[in-house]
Coordinates of C-alpha atoms in Angstrom, one line a residue:
M459 CA 10.9 1.2 -2.1
S460 CA 10.8 1.7 -5.8
S461 CA 7.5 1.2 -7.6
N462 CA 9.4 0.1 -10.6
Q463 CA 8.8 -3.6 -9.8
F464 CA 5.1 -2.8 -10.5
S465 CA 5.6 -1.3 -13.9
P466 CA 3.4 -2.7 -16.7
A467 CA 4.9 -4.8 -19.4
P468 CA 5.6 -2.8 -22.6
G469 CA 2.5 -2.6 -24.7
A470 CA 0.2 -4.0 -22.0
A471 CA -3.2 -2.5 -21.8
A472 CA -6.0 -3.2 -19.3
S473 CA -9.7 -3.5 -20.2
E474 CA -12.8 -3.9 -18.1
S475 CA -13.2 -7.5 -19.3
N476 CA -9.6 -8.4 -18.6
P477 CA -8.0 -6.0 -16.2
M478 CA -4.6 -7.8 -16.5
P479 CA -3.7 -8.6 -20.1
G480 CA -2.4 -12.1 -20.5
T481 CA -4.2 -13.4 -17.4
T482 CA -7.6 -14.8 -16.6
A483 CA -9.6 -14.5 -13.4
S484 CA -8.1 -17.8 -12.2
E485 CA -4.5 -16.8 -12.8
P486 CA -2.6 -14.6 -10.4
S487 CA -1.5 -11.3 -11.8
P488 CA 2.2 -10.3 -11.7
I489 CA 1.2 -7.0 -10.0
R490 CA -0.7 -8.8 -7.3
E491 CA 2.2 -11.2 -6.8
A492 CA 4.6 -8.3 -6.5
I493 CA 2.4 -6.5 -4.0
A494 CA 2.0 -9.6 -1.9
Q495 CA 5.8 -10.1 -2.0
A496 CA 6.5 -6.5 -1.0
I497 CA 4.0 -6.9 2.0
D498 CA 5.8 -10.1 3.0
E499 CA 9.3 -8.6 2.6
H500 CA 8.8 -5.3 4.6
K501 CA 8.0 -5.2 8.3
V502 CA 6.1 -1.9 7.7
I503 CA 5.0 -0.8 4.2
L504 CA 2.7 2.1 3.2
F505 CA 0.8 2.1 -0.1
M506 CA 0.2 5.8 -0.7
K507 CA -0.4 8.5 -3.3
G508 CA 3.0 10.0 -4.1
T509 CA 6.1 9.4 -2.1
P510 CA 7.1 10.1 1.5
E511 CA 9.1 13.1 0.3
A512 CA 6.2 14.3 -1.9
P513 CA 2.8 13.0 -0.8
A514 CA 0.1 13.6 -3.5
C515 CA -2.8 13.7 -1.0
G516 CA -3.5 14.9 2.5
F517 CA -4.4 11.5 3.8
S518 CA -1.1 10.1 2.6
A519 CA 0.8 13.1 4.0
R520 CA -0.8 12.6 7.4
T521 CA 0.0 8.9 7.5
V522 CA 3.6 9.5 6.5
A523 CA 3.9 12.3 9.2
T524 CA 2.5 9.9 11.8
L525 CA 5.0 7.2 10.9
Q526 CA 7.9 9.7 10.9
E527 CA 6.7 11.0 14.3
L528 CA 7.2 7.5 15.7
D529 CA 10.5 7.2 13.9
V530 CA 9.4 4.0 12.3
P531 CA 11.3 2.9 9.2
F532 CA 8.9 1.9 6.4
A533 CA 8.8 1.1 2.8
A534 CA 6.5 3.1 0.5
V535 CA 4.8 2.3 -2.8
D536 CA 3.3 5.1 -5.0
V537 CA 0.0 3.7 -6.2
L538 CA -0.2 6.5 -8.8
A539 CA 2.7 5.0 -10.7
D540 CA 0.3 2.4 -12.2
P541 CA -3.5 2.3 -11.7
R542 CA -3.3 -1.5 -11.5
I543 CA -1.4 -1.3 -8.2
R544 CA -4.4 0.3 -6.5
Q545 CA -6.8 -2.2 -8.1
E546 CA -4.8 -5.3 -7.2
L547 CA -4.0 -3.9 -3.7
S548 CA -7.7 -3.5 -2.9
A549 CA -8.3 -7.0 -4.1
I550 CA -5.7 -8.3 -1.6
S551 CA -6.7 -6.1 1.3
N552 CA -10.4 -5.8 0.8
W553 CA -9.8 -2.1 1.7
P554 CA -11.0 0.4 -1.0
T555 CA -9.1 3.6 0.0
I556 CA -5.5 4.8 -0.1
P557 CA -3.3 5.0 1.9
Q558 CA -3.0 1.5 3.3
L559 CA -0.5 0.7 6.0
F560 CA 0.6 -2.9 6.5
A561 CA 2.7 -4.2 9.4
N562 CA 4.0 -7.7 9.8
G563 CA 2.1 -8.8 6.7
E564 CA -1.3 -7.5 8.1
L565 CA -3.4 -4.5 7.1
I566 CA -3.4 -1.9 9.8
G567 CA -5.8 0.4 7.9
G568 CA -6.0 3.8 6.3
C569 CA -5.3 7.3 7.5
D570 CA -8.1 7.6 10.0
I571 CA -7.3 4.2 11.7
V572 CA -3.6 5.0 11.8
I573 CA -4.3 8.4 13.4
E574 CA -6.7 6.9 15.9
M575 CA -4.2 4.1 16.8
Y576 CA -1.4 6.7 17.2
E577 CA -3.5 8.9 19.5
S578 CA -4.5 5.9 21.7
G579 CA -0.9 4.6 21.8
E580 CA -1.8 1.3 19.9
L581 CA 0.1 2.1 16.7
T582 CA 3.5 1.7 18.3
Q583 CA 2.6 -1.7 19.5
A584 CA 1.1 -2.7 16.2
L585 CA 4.3 -1.8 14.3
L586 CA 6.6 -3.8 16.5

């Protein structure tokens, strides 16, 4: 999955008082809407640092390797492409760390949970 759909508008800049220019706290952000849509559209989606081919952190690399070991097709979004992706993702999931694995529209968890579920055999069932 390309992270291009999460690209900021030209000239847009975030600030602490208004993290999404052109929106207020009561308005949904375009990035948040794109994240929610991506979660809905993909059976399995991983929000990670880097890409599956070039993970940018060990936790993301281990999560990708686990999914690949199970031969599970998944979409991936590089949260490093735009810092607002990580901010908005955490607002949706109430999970502060990256990576975040979603299956069937639900948060599975981060690297540690994915590994634990893999080792116990629960991950395969959760991804069905």
